[in-house]
PDB file of C-alpha atoms and ligand atoms in Angstrom:
ATOM      1  CA  MET F   1      -2.794  23.209  -1.088  1.00 76.00           C
ATOM      2  CA  ASN F   2      -5.332  20.907   0.781  1.00 90.00           C
ATOM      3  CA  GLN F   3      -4.870  17.181   1.040  1.00 88.00           C
ATOM      4  CA  VAL F   4      -7.725  16.380  -1.320  1.00 88.00           C
ATOM      5  CA  ASN F   5      -6.311  18.526  -4.174  1.00 96.00           C
ATOM      6  CA  GLU F   6      -2.751  16.968  -3.594  1.00 97.00           C
ATOM      7  CA  LYS F   7      -4.151  13.457  -3.851  1.00 98.00           C
ATOM      8  CA  LYS F   8      -6.062  14.360  -6.939  1.00 98.00           C
ATOM      9  CA  LEU F   9      -2.880  15.872  -8.541  1.00 98.00           C
ATOM     10  CA  ALA F  10      -0.673  12.941  -7.444  1.00 98.00           C
ATOM     11  CA  GLY F  11      -3.170  10.424  -8.939  1.00 98.00           C
ATOM     12  CA  GLU F  12      -3.225  12.385 -12.230  1.00 98.00           C
ATOM     13  CA  ALA F  13       0.549  12.852 -12.351  1.00 98.00           C
ATOM     14  CA  ALA F  14       0.998   8.995 -12.042  1.00 98.00           C
ATOM     15  CA  LEU F  15      -0.357   8.790 -15.657  1.00 98.00           C
ATOM     16  CA  ARG F  16       3.158  10.007 -16.750  1.00 98.00           C
ATOM     17  CA  TYR F  17       4.423   6.434 -15.909  1.00 98.00           C
ATOM     18  CA  VAL F  18       1.906   4.458 -17.779  1.00 98.00           C
ATOM     19  CA  GLU F  19       3.088   3.167 -21.135  1.00 98.00           C
ATOM     20  CA  ASP F  20       0.988   2.193 -24.120  1.00 98.00           C
ATOM     21  CA  GLY F  21      -0.199  -1.409 -24.115  1.00 98.00           C
ATOM     22  CA  ALA F  22       0.524  -1.748 -20.412  1.00 98.00           C
ATOM     23  CA  ILE F  23      -1.164  -3.848 -17.667  1.00 98.00           C
ATOM     24  CA  VAL F  24      -0.897  -1.395 -14.846  1.00 98.00           C
ATOM     25  CA  GLY F  25      -0.710  -2.586 -11.096  1.00 99.00           C
ATOM     26  CA  VAL F  26      -3.221  -0.709  -9.181  1.00 98.00           C
ATOM     27  CA  GLY F  27      -3.286  -0.055  -5.438  1.00 98.00           C
ATOM     28  CA  THR F  28      -5.988   0.781  -3.170  1.00 98.00           C
ATOM     29  CA  GLY F  29      -7.371   3.954  -1.259  1.00 98.00           C
ATOM     30  CA  SER F  30      -8.696   7.390  -1.894  1.00 98.00           C
ATOM     31  CA  THR F  31      -5.452   8.754  -3.683  1.00 98.00           C
ATOM     32  CA  VAL F  32      -5.565   5.637  -5.995  1.00 98.00           C
ATOM     33  CA  ALA F  33      -9.186   6.241  -6.636  1.00 98.00           C
ATOM     34  CA  TYR F  34      -8.123   9.519  -8.457  1.00 98.00           C
ATOM     35  CA  PHE F  35      -5.513   7.597 -10.444  1.00 98.00           C
ATOM     36  CA  ILE F  36      -8.117   5.091 -11.562  1.00 98.00           C
ATOM     37  CA  ASP F  37     -10.425   7.872 -12.633  1.00 98.00           C
ATOM     38  CA  ALA F  38      -7.522   9.398 -14.515  1.00 98.00           C
ATOM     39  CA  LEU F  39      -6.563   5.894 -16.119  1.00 98.00           C
ATOM     40  CA  ALA F  40     -10.053   5.655 -17.297  1.00 98.00           C
ATOM     41  CA  GLY F  41      -9.480   8.627 -19.655  1.00 98.00           C
ATOM     42  CA  ILE F  42      -6.652   6.697 -21.300  1.00 98.00           C
ATOM     43  CA  LYS F  43      -8.215   3.196 -21.082  1.00 98.00           C
ATOM     44  CA  ASP F  44      -7.984   2.568 -24.883  1.00 98.00           C
ATOM     45  CA  ARG F  45      -4.281   2.919 -24.784  1.00 98.00           C
ATOM     46  CA  ILE F  46      -3.666   0.283 -22.050  1.00 98.00           C
ATOM     47  CA  LYS F  47      -4.326  -3.427 -21.936  1.00 98.00           C
ATOM     48  CA  GLY F  48      -5.816  -3.414 -18.356  1.00 98.00           C
ATOM     49  CA  ALA F  49      -4.962  -3.652 -14.663  1.00 98.00           C
ATOM     50  CA  VAL F  50      -4.012  -5.985 -11.946  1.00 98.00           C
ATOM     51  CA  SER F  51      -5.925  -4.870  -8.742  1.00 98.00           C
ATOM     52  CA  SER F  52      -4.890  -5.035  -5.129  1.00 98.00           C
ATOM     53  CA  SER F  53      -8.301  -5.079  -3.651  1.00 98.00           C
ATOM     54  CA  GLU F  54     -12.077  -5.764  -4.333  1.00 98.00           C
ATOM     55  CA  GLN F  55     -12.577  -1.955  -3.896  1.00 98.00           C
ATOM     56  CA  SER F  56     -10.288  -1.056  -6.662  1.00 98.00           C
ATOM     57  CA  THR F  57     -11.467  -3.933  -8.920  1.00 98.00           C
ATOM     58  CA  ALA F  58     -15.039  -2.573  -8.635  1.00 98.00           C
ATOM     59  CA  GLN F  59     -13.921   0.938  -9.627  1.00 98.00           C
ATOM     60  CA  LEU F  60     -11.822  -0.317 -12.451  1.00 98.00           C
ATOM     61  CA  LYS F  61     -14.592  -2.400 -13.882  1.00 98.00           C
ATOM     62  CA  LYS F  62     -17.074   0.458 -13.431  1.00 98.00           C
ATOM     63  CA  HIS F  63     -14.787   2.363 -15.851  1.00 98.00           C
ATOM     64  CA  GLY F  64     -14.632  -0.555 -18.256  1.00 98.00           C
ATOM     65  CA  ILE F  65     -10.948  -1.292 -17.550  1.00 98.00           C
ATOM     66  CA  GLU F  66     -10.206  -4.973 -17.717  1.00 98.00           C
ATOM     67  CA  VAL F  67      -8.877  -6.586 -14.592  1.00 98.00           C
ATOM     68  CA  PHE F  68      -6.347  -9.486 -14.919  1.00 98.00           C
ATOM     69  CA  ASP F  69      -5.444 -12.095 -12.462  1.00 98.00           C
ATOM     70  CA  LEU F  70      -1.834 -11.682 -11.565  1.00 98.00           C
ATOM     71  CA  ASN F  71      -1.041 -15.300 -12.267  1.00 98.00           C
ATOM     72  CA  ALA F  72      -2.018 -14.649 -15.901  1.00 97.00           C
ATOM     73  CA  THR F  73       0.058 -11.610 -16.726  1.00 98.00           C
ATOM     74  CA  GLY F  74       3.706 -12.403 -15.536  1.00 96.00           C
ATOM     75  CA  PRO F  75       5.900  -9.462 -14.267  1.00 98.00           C
ATOM     76  CA  LEU F  76       4.398  -5.878 -14.485  1.00 98.00           C
ATOM     77  CA  ASP F  77       6.240  -2.787 -15.573  1.00 98.00           C
ATOM     78  CA  LEU F  78       4.301  -0.398 -13.153  1.00 98.00           C
ATOM     79  CA  TYR F  79       2.521  -0.449  -9.745  1.00 98.00           C
ATOM     80  CA  VAL F  80       0.756   2.761  -8.589  1.00 99.00           C
ATOM     81  CA  ASP F  81      -0.328   2.924  -4.970  1.00 98.00           C
ATOM     82  CA  GLY F  82      -0.792   5.379  -2.042  1.00 98.00           C
ATOM     83  CA  ALA F  83       0.700   5.076   1.515  1.00 98.00           C
ATOM     84  CA  ASP F  84      -0.074   6.077   5.012  1.00 98.00           C
ATOM     85  CA  GLU F  85       3.457   7.355   5.764  1.00 98.00           C
ATOM     86  CA  CYS F  86       6.542   7.817   3.624  1.00 98.00           C
ATOM     87  CA  ASP F  87      10.113   8.399   4.974  1.00 98.00           C
ATOM     88  CA  PRO F  88      12.908  10.214   3.071  1.00 98.00           C
ATOM     89  CA  PHE F  89      14.208   6.801   1.792  1.00 98.00           C
ATOM     90  CA  LYS F  90      10.813   6.068   0.160  1.00 98.00           C
ATOM     91  CA  ARG F  91      10.075   3.437   2.815  1.00 98.00           C
ATOM     92  CA  LEU F  92       6.401   3.127   3.553  1.00 99.00           C
ATOM     93  CA  ILE F  93       3.786   2.255   6.039  1.00 99.00           C
ATOM     94  CA  LYS F  94       0.632   0.905   4.307  1.00 98.00           C
ATOM     95  CA  GLY F  95      -2.476  -0.967   5.150  1.00 98.00           C
ATOM     96  CA  GLY F  96      -4.652   1.838   6.515  1.00 98.00           C
ATOM     97  CA  GLY F  97      -7.236   0.475   4.057  1.00 97.00           C
ATOM     98  CA  ALA F  98      -6.615  -3.205   5.054  1.00 98.00           C
ATOM     99  CA  ALA F  99      -5.280  -4.075   1.509  1.00 98.00           C
ATOM    100  CA  LEU F 100      -1.606  -4.495   2.422  1.00 98.00           C
ATOM    101  CA  THR F 101      -1.246  -8.164   1.469  1.00 98.00           C
ATOM    102  CA  ARG F 102      -2.495  -7.995  -2.125  1.00 98.00           C
ATOM    103  CA  GLU F 103      -0.812  -4.542  -2.288  1.00 98.00           C
ATOM    104  CA  LYS F 104       2.644  -6.136  -1.277  1.00 98.00           C
ATOM    105  CA  ILE F 105       2.140  -8.891  -3.779  1.00 98.00           C
ATOM    106  CA  VAL F 106       1.493  -6.661  -6.810  1.00 98.00           C
ATOM    107  CA  ALA F 107       4.255  -4.455  -5.691  1.00 98.00           C
ATOM    108  CA  ALA F 108       6.779  -7.243  -5.711  1.00 98.00           C
ATOM    109  CA  ALA F 109       5.712  -8.372  -9.052  1.00 98.00           C
ATOM    110  CA  ALA F 110       6.278  -4.780 -10.622  1.00 98.00           C
ATOM    111  CA  ALA F 111       9.530  -3.325 -11.934  1.00 98.00           C
ATOM    112  CA  LYS F 112       8.738   0.297 -10.899  1.00 98.00           C
ATOM    113  CA  PHE F 113       6.588   1.226  -7.760  1.00 98.00           C
ATOM    114  CA  VAL F 114       5.167   4.790  -8.075  1.00 99.00           C
ATOM    115  CA  CYS F 115       3.759   5.986  -4.711  1.00 99.00           C
ATOM    116  CA  ILE F 116       1.279   8.724  -4.816  1.00 98.00           C
ATOM    117  CA  ILE F 117       0.761  10.805  -1.588  1.00 98.00           C
ATOM    118  CA  ASP F 118      -0.304  14.106  -0.259  1.00 98.00           C
ATOM    119  CA  SER F 119       2.311  16.023   1.857  1.00 97.00           C
ATOM    120  CA  SER F 120       0.721  15.014   5.170  1.00 98.00           C
ATOM    121  CA  LYS F 121       2.195  11.574   4.628  1.00 98.00           C
ATOM    122  CA  ARG F 122       5.765  12.571   4.713  1.00 98.00           C
ATOM    123  CA  VAL F 123       7.739  11.771   7.983  1.00 98.00           C
ATOM    124  CA  ASP F 124      11.240  11.602   9.039  1.00 98.00           C
ATOM    125  CA  VAL F 125      10.799   8.423  10.911  1.00 98.00           C
ATOM    126  CA  LEU F 126       7.981   6.002  10.349  1.00 98.00           C
ATOM    127  CA  GLY F 127       5.631   4.917  13.130  1.00 98.00           C
ATOM    128  CA  LYS F 128       3.436   7.746  14.025  1.00 98.00           C
ATOM    129  CA  PHE F 129       0.710   6.105  11.980  1.00 98.00           C
ATOM    130  CA  PRO F 130      -0.080   2.825  13.645  1.00 98.00           C
ATOM    131  CA  LEU F 131       1.636  -0.144  11.825  1.00 99.00           C
ATOM    132  CA  PRO F 132      -1.031  -2.448  10.291  1.00 99.00           C
ATOM    133  CA  ILE F 133      -0.261  -6.150  10.369  1.00 99.00           C
ATOM    134  CA  GLU F 134      -2.549  -8.742   8.672  1.00 98.00           C
ATOM    135  CA  VAL F 135      -2.772 -11.851  10.696  1.00 98.00           C
ATOM    136  CA  ILE F 136      -4.449 -15.195  10.400  1.00 98.00           C
ATOM    137  CA  PRO F 137      -7.478 -14.811  12.839  1.00 98.00           C
ATOM    138  CA  MET F 138      -6.529 -17.678  15.318  1.00 98.00           C
ATOM    139  CA  ALA F 139      -3.026 -16.025  15.801  1.00 98.00           C
ATOM    140  CA  ARG F 140      -4.282 -12.609  16.858  1.00 98.00           C
ATOM    141  CA  SER F 141      -3.453 -12.930  20.548  1.00 98.00           C
ATOM    142  CA  LEU F 142      -0.252 -14.931  19.963  1.00 98.00           C
ATOM    143  CA  VAL F 143       1.030 -12.245  17.557  1.00 98.00           C
ATOM    144  CA  SER F 144      -0.113  -9.463  19.837  1.00 98.00           C
ATOM    145  CA  ARG F 145       1.860 -10.915  22.799  1.00 98.00           C
ATOM    146  CA  GLU F 146       4.941 -10.970  20.624  1.00 98.00           C
ATOM    147  CA  ILE F 147       4.475  -7.416  19.508  1.00 98.00           C
ATOM    148  CA  VAL F 148       4.259  -6.416  23.295  1.00 98.00           C
ATOM    149  CA  LYS F 149       7.531  -8.079  23.921  1.00 98.00           C
ATOM    150  CA  LEU F 150       8.993  -5.827  21.045  1.00 98.00           C
ATOM    151  CA  GLY F 151       7.649  -2.694  22.752  1.00 98.00           C
ATOM    152  CA  GLY F 152       4.680  -2.085  20.631  1.00 98.00           C
ATOM    153  CA  GLN F 153       0.978  -1.555  21.670  1.00 98.00           C
ATOM    154  CA  PRO F 154      -1.259  -3.827  19.464  1.00 98.00           C
ATOM    155  CA  VAL F 155      -4.872  -2.915  18.810  1.00 98.00           C
ATOM    156  CA  TRP F 156      -7.145  -5.226  16.945  1.00 98.00           C
ATOM    157  CA  ARG F 157      -8.984  -3.566  14.155  1.00 98.00           C
ATOM    158  CA  ASP F 158     -12.224  -5.065  15.485  1.00 98.00           C
ATOM    159  CA  GLY F 159     -14.862  -5.794  12.906  1.00 98.00           C
ATOM    160  CA  VAL F 160     -12.521  -5.530   9.836  1.00 98.00           C
ATOM    161  CA  VAL F 161     -12.025  -8.628   7.755  1.00 98.00           C
ATOM    162  CA  THR F 162      -9.533  -8.322   4.862  1.00 98.00           C
ATOM    163  CA  ASP F 163     -10.152  -9.475   1.313  1.00 97.00           C
ATOM    164  CA  ASN F 164      -8.271 -12.631   2.257  1.00 98.00           C
ATOM    165  CA  GLY F 165     -10.497 -13.379   5.318  1.00 98.00           C
ATOM    166  CA  ASN F 166      -7.853 -12.352   7.838  1.00 98.00           C
ATOM    167  CA  TRP F 167      -7.743  -9.833  10.679  1.00 98.00           C
ATOM    168  CA  ILE F 168      -5.657  -6.636  11.092  1.00 98.00           C
ATOM    169  CA  ILE F 169      -3.681  -5.539  14.229  1.00 98.00           C
ATOM    170  CA  ASP F 170      -2.624  -1.894  14.364  1.00 99.00           C
ATOM    171  CA  VAL F 171       0.639  -1.345  16.340  1.00 98.00           C
ATOM    172  CA  HIS F 172       0.933   1.980  18.119  1.00 98.00           C
ATOM    173  CA  GLY F 173       3.984   3.389  19.847  1.00 98.00           C
ATOM    174  CA  TRP F 174       6.776   2.400  17.518  1.00 97.00           C
ATOM    175  CA  GLN F 175       9.508   4.717  16.314  1.00 97.00           C
ATOM    176  CA  ILE F 176      10.747   2.719  13.545  1.00 98.00           C
ATOM    177  CA  THR F 177      14.278   3.755  12.918  1.00 97.00           C
ATOM    178  CA  ASP F 178      15.149   0.400  11.098  1.00 98.00           C
ATOM    179  CA  PRO F 179      12.191  -0.454   9.124  1.00 98.00           C
ATOM    180  CA  VAL F 180      14.072  -3.173   7.102  1.00 98.00           C
ATOM    181  CA  ALA F 181      15.013  -5.087  10.127  1.00 98.00           C
ATOM    182  CA  LEU F 182      11.651  -4.654  11.850  1.00 98.00           C
ATOM    183  CA  GLU F 183       9.854  -5.838   8.699  1.00 98.00           C
ATOM    184  CA  ARG F 184      12.165  -8.901   8.567  1.00 98.00           C
ATOM    185  CA  GLU F 185      11.581  -9.671  12.259  1.00 98.00           C
ATOM    186  CA  LEU F 186       7.727  -9.400  12.179  1.00 98.00           C
ATOM    187  CA  ASN F 187       7.700 -11.597   8.961  1.00 98.00           C
ATOM    188  CA  GLN F 188       9.073 -14.411  11.164  1.00 98.00           C
ATOM    189  CA  LEU F 189       6.244 -14.515  13.627  1.00 98.00           C
ATOM    190  CA  ALA F 190       3.896 -17.489  13.190  1.00 98.00           C
ATOM    191  CA  GLY F 191       0.472 -16.314  12.017  1.00 98.00           C
ATOM    192  CA  VAL F 192       1.645 -12.987  10.399  1.00 99.00           C
ATOM    193  CA  VAL F 193       0.418 -12.822   6.834  1.00 98.00           C
ATOM    194  CA  THR F 194       1.883  -9.470   5.878  1.00 98.00           C
ATOM    195  CA  VAL F 195       3.493  -6.680   7.731  1.00 98.00           C
ATOM    196  CA  GLY F 196       2.569  -3.120   6.441  1.00 98.00           C
ATOM    197  CA  LEU F 197       6.057  -1.958   6.224  1.00 98.00           C
ATOM    198  CA  PHE F 198       7.257  -1.519   2.627  1.00 98.00           C
ATOM    199  CA  ALA F 199      10.942  -1.108   3.370  1.00 98.00           C
ATOM    200  CA  GLN F 200      12.694  -4.174   1.872  1.00 98.00           C
ATOM    201  CA  ARG F 201      10.981  -3.229  -1.269  1.00 97.00           C
ATOM    202  CA  PRO F 202      10.386   0.652  -0.982  1.00 98.00           C
ATOM    203  CA  ALA F 203       8.876   2.837  -3.589  1.00 98.00           C
ATOM    204  CA  ASP F 204      10.970   3.786  -6.559  1.00 98.00           C
ATOM    205  CA  VAL F 205       9.253   7.016  -7.219  1.00 98.00           C
ATOM    206  CA  VAL F 206       7.176   9.084  -4.839  1.00 98.00           C
ATOM    207  CA  LEU F 207       4.788  11.840  -6.140  1.00 98.00           C
ATOM    208  CA  VAL F 208       3.734  14.367  -3.488  1.00 98.00           C
ATOM    209  CA  GLY F 209       0.933  16.022  -5.322  1.00 97.00           C
ATOM    210  CA  ASP F 210       2.410  16.373  -8.930  1.00 96.00           C
ATOM    211  CA  LYS F 211       5.987  16.946  -7.561  1.00 97.00           C
ATOM    212  CA  VAL F 212       8.643  14.147  -7.612  1.00 98.00           C
ATOM    213  CA  MET F 213       9.961  13.771  -4.006  1.00 94.00           C
TER     214      MET F 213
HETATM  215  C1  5RP I  28      -4.528   0.709   1.702  1.00 84.50           C
HETATM  216  C2  5RP I  28      -3.375   1.561   1.751  1.00 84.50           C
HETATM  217  C3  5RP I  28      -3.582   2.928   1.143  1.00 84.50           C
HETATM  218  O1  5RP I  28      -2.601   3.106   0.128  1.00 84.50           O
HETATM  219  C4  5RP I  28      -3.230   3.982   2.274  1.00 84.50           C
HETATM  220  O2  5RP I  28      -4.054   3.681   3.391  1.00 84.50           O
HETATM  221  C5  5RP I  28      -3.304   5.345   1.713  1.00 84.50           C
HETATM  222  O3  5RP I  28      -4.738   5.566   1.600  1.00 84.50           O
HETATM  223  P1  5RP I  28      -5.266   7.101   1.065  1.00 84.50           P
HETATM  224  O4  5RP I  28      -4.722   7.227  -0.270  1.00 84.50           O
HETATM  225  O5  5RP I  28      -6.733   6.924   1.088  1.00 84.50           O
HETATM  226  O6  5RP I  28      -4.780   8.175   1.985  1.00 84.50           O
HETATM  227  O7  5RP I  28      -2.290   1.186   2.152  1.00 84.50           O
HETATM  228  O8  5RP I  28      -4.248  -0.478   2.295  1.00 84.50           O
END
């Protein structure tokens, strides 16, 4: 099956986890776009959504799904999002779409994180996909030098500004055998806003197409 079909199947399969009356946490990306389209079909059964990006907010609103501020909702039951890589322990690399900070916030607020991917995203060890790190703009060089000391090759995603007004560094060349430790270490660097490793809080369920991993 091709990747597009798998993404669509995964987006539709995630509807199984949506309960009546829910405010659903919604991620960002092409797989999530299928989820939002599917969610529109049951929009009368849900209260609304909390969105992780301007892109998803626009799509949700286009479908007439109410978008709530996370500060107004309290904890969420469910967060649905895609990923750039997923290891056998459901630890993820995210941020290919530069939405990692709000994605991590909404994931942290949710009791269950359902990750929707196509099979190309499955890896044994994270790191082939360059690891996105959102940084405060003035810290770009400082953080990059620290990454070099840690053996990575930082590349500035020139021209990209996140929804939070920050910049993205993509780190190449890491075989991430201990993603929890690396996430913790990178989180300590001054100027780092968010690391695109979702390892301390991995996904709870991974759907590869319509199959539970
Ligand atoms: C955005 C993300 C996306 O979830 C990730 O890039 C996967 O995207 P897609 O579903 O388009 O393959 O982390 O920041």
